[in-house]
């Protein structure tokens, strides 16, 4: 593991294997950064967050609580990550952007990690006519509206001309 520049690691946080943390990043709490993952720039990670495999987290991103970020995730804006908890008996489902701009999903309740398309099929097959199935269906729609390569937030849009309000 490599910790460089002004990066700070404290509390019970662990940086292991080939992971790198640098820039002005702050890692604390019970966070785990491992595999070949990279955390840089001004990222703040705390709580029970796991960052593993080949994940990249950079920019002014703050990640807290029970996130599991893995695979080829690439998170550099808050809109690249969404967590839903307490659907059925599943604690946490994480939707995140990958390096190709697509949505990937980690769901411990199913022991699932893969694309959102694969996740849709699992939910349809296993939870066809249940309340949990309906909740996941809405969570998937929300993730598709919120995450992805072409998703723009109000902060990303250029403002031109005068603002008009209808108050």
PDB file of C-alpha atoms in Angstrom:
ATOM      1  CA  UNK A   1       0.000   0.000   0.000  1.00  0.00           C
ATOM      2  CA  UNK A   2       1.097   3.566  -0.660  1.00  0.00           C
ATOM      3  CA  UNK A   3       0.031   6.696   1.216  1.00  0.00           C
ATOM      4  CA  UNK A   4       1.565   9.859  -0.221  1.00  0.00           C
ATOM      5  CA  UNK A   5       1.344  13.644  -0.463  1.00  0.00           C
ATOM      6  CA  UNK A   6      -0.964  15.204   2.155  1.00  0.00           C
ATOM      7  CA  UNK A   7      -3.207  12.139   2.489  1.00  0.00           C
ATOM      8  CA  UNK A   8      -4.293  11.382   6.054  1.00  0.00           C
ATOM      9  CA  UNK A   9      -5.291   7.992   7.440  1.00  0.00           C
ATOM     10  CA  UNK A  10      -6.509   7.684  11.018  1.00  0.00           C
ATOM     11  CA  UNK A  11      -8.862   5.884  13.380  1.00  0.00           C
ATOM     12  CA  UNK A  12      -9.298   2.212  12.495  1.00  0.00           C
ATOM     13  CA  UNK A  13      -8.922   2.755   8.742  1.00  0.00           C
ATOM     14  CA  UNK A  14      -6.784   0.249   6.843  1.00  0.00           C
ATOM     15  CA  UNK A  15      -4.934   0.707   3.542  1.00  0.00           C
ATOM     16  CA  UNK A  16      -3.693  -2.659   2.277  1.00  0.00           C
ATOM     17  CA  UNK A  17      -2.368  -4.685  -0.656  1.00  0.00           C
ATOM     18  CA  UNK A  18      -1.563  -2.518  -3.718  1.00  0.00           C
ATOM     19  CA  UNK A  19      -3.981   0.301  -2.845  1.00  0.00           C
ATOM     20  CA  UNK A  20      -2.827   3.915  -3.121  1.00  0.00           C
ATOM     21  CA  UNK A  21      -4.104   6.975  -1.291  1.00  0.00           C
ATOM     22  CA  UNK A  22      -2.672  10.377  -2.149  1.00  0.00           C
ATOM     23  CA  UNK A  23      -3.418  14.045  -2.729  1.00  0.00           C
ATOM     24  CA  UNK A  24      -5.388  15.640   0.111  1.00  0.00           C
ATOM     25  CA  UNK A  25      -7.546  12.557   0.700  1.00  0.00           C
ATOM     26  CA  UNK A  26      -8.768  11.696   4.180  1.00  0.00           C
ATOM     27  CA  UNK A  27      -9.565   8.107   5.183  1.00  0.00           C
ATOM     28  CA  UNK A  28     -10.883   7.336   8.676  1.00  0.00           C
ATOM     29  CA  UNK A  29     -13.376   5.367  10.738  1.00  0.00           C
ATOM     30  CA  UNK A  30     -13.479   1.690   9.774  1.00  0.00           C
ATOM     31  CA  UNK A  31     -12.805   2.348   6.077  1.00  0.00           C
ATOM     32  CA  UNK A  32     -10.893  -0.305   4.128  1.00  0.00           C
ATOM     33  CA  UNK A  33      -8.990   0.567   0.948  1.00  0.00           C
ATOM     34  CA  UNK A  34      -7.463  -2.511  -0.673  1.00  0.00           C
ATOM     35  CA  UNK A  35      -6.830  -4.416  -3.894  1.00  0.00           C
ATOM     36  CA  UNK A  36      -5.453  -2.123  -6.583  1.00  0.00           C
ATOM     37  CA  UNK A  37      -7.893   0.677  -5.784  1.00  0.00           C
ATOM     38  CA  UNK A  38      -6.910   4.337  -5.801  1.00  0.00           C
ATOM     39  CA  UNK A  39      -8.195   7.243  -3.732  1.00  0.00           C
ATOM     40  CA  UNK A  40      -6.909  10.698  -4.592  1.00  0.00           C
ATOM     41  CA  UNK A  41      -7.375  14.451  -4.775  1.00  0.00           C
ATOM     42  CA  UNK A  42      -9.833  15.647  -2.096  1.00  0.00           C
ATOM     43  CA  UNK A  43     -11.797  12.441  -1.487  1.00  0.00           C
ATOM     44  CA  UNK A  44     -13.062  11.798   2.049  1.00  0.00           C
ATOM     45  CA  UNK A  45     -13.964   8.228   3.018  1.00  0.00           C
ATOM     46  CA  UNK A  46     -15.181   7.156   6.433  1.00  0.00           C
ATOM     47  CA  UNK A  47     -17.461   4.793   8.275  1.00  0.00           C
ATOM     48  CA  UNK A  48     -17.708   1.168   7.181  1.00  0.00           C
ATOM     49  CA  UNK A  49     -16.731   1.808   3.562  1.00  0.00           C
ATOM     50  CA  UNK A  50     -14.918  -0.876   1.554  1.00  0.00           C
ATOM     51  CA  UNK A  51     -13.073   0.175  -1.608  1.00  0.00           C
ATOM     52  CA  UNK A  52     -11.536  -2.779  -3.387  1.00  0.00           C
ATOM     53  CA  UNK A  53     -10.499  -4.394  -6.677  1.00  0.00           C
ATOM     54  CA  UNK A  54      -9.669  -1.743  -9.282  1.00  0.00           C
ATOM     55  CA  UNK A  55     -11.939   1.073  -8.055  1.00  0.00           C
ATOM     56  CA  UNK A  56     -10.939   4.728  -8.507  1.00  0.00           C
ATOM     57  CA  UNK A  57     -12.278   7.473  -6.264  1.00  0.00           C
ATOM     58  CA  UNK A  58     -11.106  11.023  -6.817  1.00  0.00           C
ATOM     59  CA  UNK A  59     -12.214  14.629  -6.882  1.00  0.00           C
ATOM     60  CA  UNK A  60     -14.281  16.299  -4.163  1.00  0.00           C
ATOM     61  CA  UNK A  61     -16.236  13.193  -3.201  1.00  0.00           C
ATOM     62  CA  UNK A  62     -17.366  12.277   0.319  1.00  0.00           C
ATOM     63  CA  UNK A  63     -18.353   8.654   0.941  1.00  0.00           C
ATOM     64  CA  UNK A  64     -19.715   7.603   4.326  1.00  0.00           C
ATOM     65  CA  UNK A  65     -21.504   4.744   6.066  1.00  0.00           C
ATOM     66  CA  UNK A  66     -21.947   1.255   4.601  1.00  0.00           C
ATOM     67  CA  UNK A  67     -20.719   1.535   1.011  1.00  0.00           C
ATOM     68  CA  UNK A  68     -19.097  -1.353  -0.846  1.00  0.00           C
ATOM     69  CA  UNK A  69     -17.267   0.008  -3.896  1.00  0.00           C
ATOM     70  CA  UNK A  70     -15.549  -2.544  -6.079  1.00  0.00           C
ATOM     71  CA  UNK A  71     -14.796  -3.800  -9.556  1.00  0.00           C
ATOM     72  CA  UNK A  72     -13.966  -1.074 -12.025  1.00  0.00           C
ATOM     73  CA  UNK A  73     -15.962   1.637 -10.269  1.00  0.00           C
ATOM     74  CA  UNK A  74     -14.964   5.218 -11.076  1.00  0.00           C
ATOM     75  CA  UNK A  75     -16.416   7.794  -8.730  1.00  0.00           C
ATOM     76  CA  UNK A  76     -15.483  11.449  -8.950  1.00  0.00           C
ATOM     77  CA  UNK A  77     -18.858  13.110  -8.304  1.00  0.00           C
ATOM     78  CA  UNK A  78     -21.563  12.470  -5.729  1.00  0.00           C
ATOM     79  CA  UNK A  79     -23.950  11.534  -8.566  1.00  0.00           C
ATOM     80  CA  UNK A  80     -21.805   8.495  -9.432  1.00  0.00           C
ATOM     81  CA  UNK A  81     -22.907   6.566  -6.346  1.00  0.00           C
ATOM     82  CA  UNK A  82     -26.253   5.653  -4.786  1.00  0.00           C
ATOM     83  CA  UNK A  83     -27.007   3.383  -1.862  1.00  0.00           C
ATOM     84  CA  UNK A  84     -30.384   1.938  -0.944  1.00  0.00           C
ATOM     85  CA  UNK A  85     -30.787   0.147   2.344  1.00  0.00           C
ATOM     86  CA  UNK A  86     -33.367  -2.040   4.046  1.00  0.00           C
ATOM     87  CA  UNK A  87     -35.192  -3.489   1.063  1.00  0.00           C
ATOM     88  CA  UNK A  88     -36.619  -6.770   2.305  1.00  0.00           C
ATOM     89  CA  UNK A  89     -34.004  -8.446   4.479  1.00  0.00           C
ATOM     90  CA  UNK A  90     -31.104  -7.005   2.462  1.00  0.00           C
ATOM     91  CA  UNK A  91     -29.052  -4.427   4.307  1.00  0.00           C
ATOM     92  CA  UNK A  92     -27.394  -2.417   1.531  1.00  0.00           C
ATOM     93  CA  UNK A  93     -27.489  -2.280  -2.265  1.00  0.00           C
ATOM     94  CA  UNK A  94     -24.965   0.025  -3.935  1.00  0.00           C
ATOM     95  CA  UNK A  95     -25.351   1.369  -7.464  1.00  0.00           C
ATOM     96  CA  UNK A  96     -22.218   2.985  -8.911  1.00  0.00           C
ATOM     97  CA  UNK A  97     -20.689   4.234 -12.144  1.00  0.00           C
ATOM     98  CA  UNK A  98     -17.928   2.189 -13.754  1.00  0.00           C
ATOM     99  CA  UNK A  99     -15.015   3.386 -15.877  1.00  0.00           C
ATOM    100  CA  UNK A 100     -17.103   2.898 -19.035  1.00  0.00           C
ATOM    101  CA  UNK A 101     -19.861   5.181 -17.703  1.00  0.00           C
ATOM    102  CA  UNK A 102     -22.254   2.266 -17.118  1.00  0.00           C
ATOM    103  CA  UNK A 103     -24.028   1.362 -13.872  1.00  0.00           C
ATOM    104  CA  UNK A 104     -22.819  -1.573 -11.801  1.00  0.00           C
ATOM    105  CA  UNK A 105     -24.484  -2.969  -8.683  1.00  0.00           C
ATOM    106  CA  UNK A 106     -23.287  -4.625  -5.470  1.00  0.00           C
ATOM    107  CA  UNK A 107     -26.047  -6.326  -3.458  1.00  0.00           C
ATOM    108  CA  UNK A 108     -24.967  -8.416  -0.497  1.00  0.00           C
ATOM    109  CA  UNK A 109     -28.444  -9.868  -0.019  1.00  0.00           C
ATOM    110  CA  UNK A 110     -28.137 -11.716  -3.332  1.00  0.00           C
ATOM    111  CA  UNK A 111     -24.369 -12.078  -3.167  1.00  0.00           C
ATOM    112  CA  UNK A 112     -24.537 -10.143  -6.428  1.00  0.00           C
ATOM    113  CA  UNK A 113     -22.024  -7.952  -8.200  1.00  0.00           C
ATOM    114  CA  UNK A 114     -22.526  -7.052 -11.865  1.00  0.00           C
ATOM    115  CA  UNK A 115     -24.268  -4.776 -14.332  1.00  0.00           C
ATOM    116  CA  UNK A 116     -27.619  -3.149 -13.686  1.00  0.00           C
ATOM    117  CA  UNK A 117     -29.080  -5.197 -16.570  1.00  0.00           C
ATOM    118  CA  UNK A 118     -28.020  -8.442 -14.879  1.00  0.00           C
ATOM    119  CA  UNK A 119     -29.415  -7.158 -11.573  1.00  0.00           C
ATOM    120  CA  UNK A 120     -32.799  -6.437 -13.191  1.00  0.00           C
ATOM    121  CA  UNK A 121     -32.987 -10.074 -14.324  1.00  0.00           C
ATOM    122  CA  UNK A 122     -32.121 -11.403 -10.843  1.00  0.00           C
ATOM    123  CA  UNK A 123     -34.734  -9.182  -9.187  1.00  0.00           C
ATOM    124  CA  UNK A 124     -37.387 -10.187 -11.734  1.00  0.00           C
ATOM    125  CA  UNK A 125     -36.611 -13.880 -11.309  1.00  0.00           C
ATOM    126  CA  UNK A 126     -36.237 -14.036  -7.507  1.00  0.00           C
ATOM    127  CA  UNK A 127     -38.669 -11.347  -6.344  1.00  0.00           C
ATOM    128  CA  UNK A 128     -41.263 -11.364  -9.103  1.00  0.00           C
ATOM    129  CA  UNK A 129     -44.459 -10.416  -7.229  1.00  0.00           C
ATOM    130  CA  UNK A 130     -43.195  -9.200  -3.873  1.00  0.00           C
ATOM    131  CA  UNK A 131     -43.017  -5.853  -2.126  1.00  0.00           C
ATOM    132  CA  UNK A 132     -39.208  -6.143  -2.191  1.00  0.00           C
ATOM    133  CA  UNK A 133     -39.326  -6.732  -5.950  1.00  0.00           C
ATOM    134  CA  UNK A 134     -41.353  -3.579  -6.426  1.00  0.00           C
ATOM    135  CA  UNK A 135     -38.970  -1.607  -4.189  1.00  0.00           C
ATOM    136  CA  UNK A 136     -35.949  -2.826  -6.156  1.00  0.00           C
ATOM    137  CA  UNK A 137     -37.704  -1.954  -9.421  1.00  0.00           C
ATOM    138  CA  UNK A 138     -38.051   1.657  -8.236  1.00  0.00           C
ATOM    139  CA  UNK A 139     -34.486   1.699  -6.876  1.00  0.00           C
ATOM    140  CA  UNK A 140     -33.225   0.560 -10.292  1.00  0.00           C
ATOM    141  CA  UNK A 141     -35.213   3.297 -12.055  1.00  0.00           C
ATOM    142  CA  UNK A 142     -33.861   5.905  -9.638  1.00  0.00           C
ATOM    143  CA  UNK A 143     -30.291   4.689 -10.209  1.00  0.00           C
ATOM    144  CA  UNK A 144     -30.771   4.877 -13.980  1.00  0.00           C
ATOM    145  CA  UNK A 145     -32.006   8.466 -13.636  1.00  0.00           C
ATOM    146  CA  UNK A 146     -29.207   9.462 -11.264  1.00  0.00           C
ATOM    147  CA  UNK A 147     -26.045   7.670 -12.418  1.00  0.00           C
ATOM    148  CA  UNK A 148     -24.331   7.168 -15.722  1.00  0.00           C
ATOM    149  CA  UNK A 149     -21.976   8.571 -18.302  1.00  0.00           C
ATOM    150  CA  UNK A 150     -24.388  11.070 -19.802  1.00  0.00           C
ATOM    151  CA  UNK A 151     -26.015  12.192 -16.545  1.00  0.00           C
ATOM    152  CA  UNK A 152     -25.656  15.929 -15.922  1.00  0.00           C
ATOM    153  CA  UNK A 153     -26.523  17.690 -12.699  1.00  0.00           C
ATOM    154  CA  UNK A 154     -27.573  21.326 -12.365  1.00  0.00           C
ATOM    155  CA  UNK A 155     -23.988  22.097 -11.356  1.00  0.00           C
ATOM    156  CA  UNK A 156     -22.747  20.675 -14.673  1.00  0.00           C
ATOM    157  CA  UNK A 157     -25.020  22.720 -16.925  1.00  0.00           C
ATOM    158  CA  UNK A 158     -23.939  26.054 -18.307  1.00  0.00           C
ATOM    159  CA  UNK A 159     -26.267  28.906 -17.547  1.00  0.00           C
ATOM    160  CA  UNK A 160     -26.819  31.465 -20.274  1.00  0.00           C
ATOM    161  CA  UNK A 161     -29.211  34.361 -20.594  1.00  0.00           C
ATOM    162  CA  UNK A 162     -31.379  35.638 -17.796  1.00  0.00           C
ATOM    163  CA  UNK A 163     -33.162  33.518 -15.248  1.00  0.00           C
ATOM    164  CA  UNK A 164     -36.944  33.628 -15.285  1.00  0.00           C
ATOM    165  CA  UNK A 165     -39.022  32.438 -12.374  1.00  0.00           C
ATOM    166  CA  UNK A 166     -42.715  31.860 -12.072  1.00  0.00           C
ATOM    167  CA  UNK A 167     -43.164  32.494  -8.357  1.00  0.00           C
TER     168      UNK A 167
END
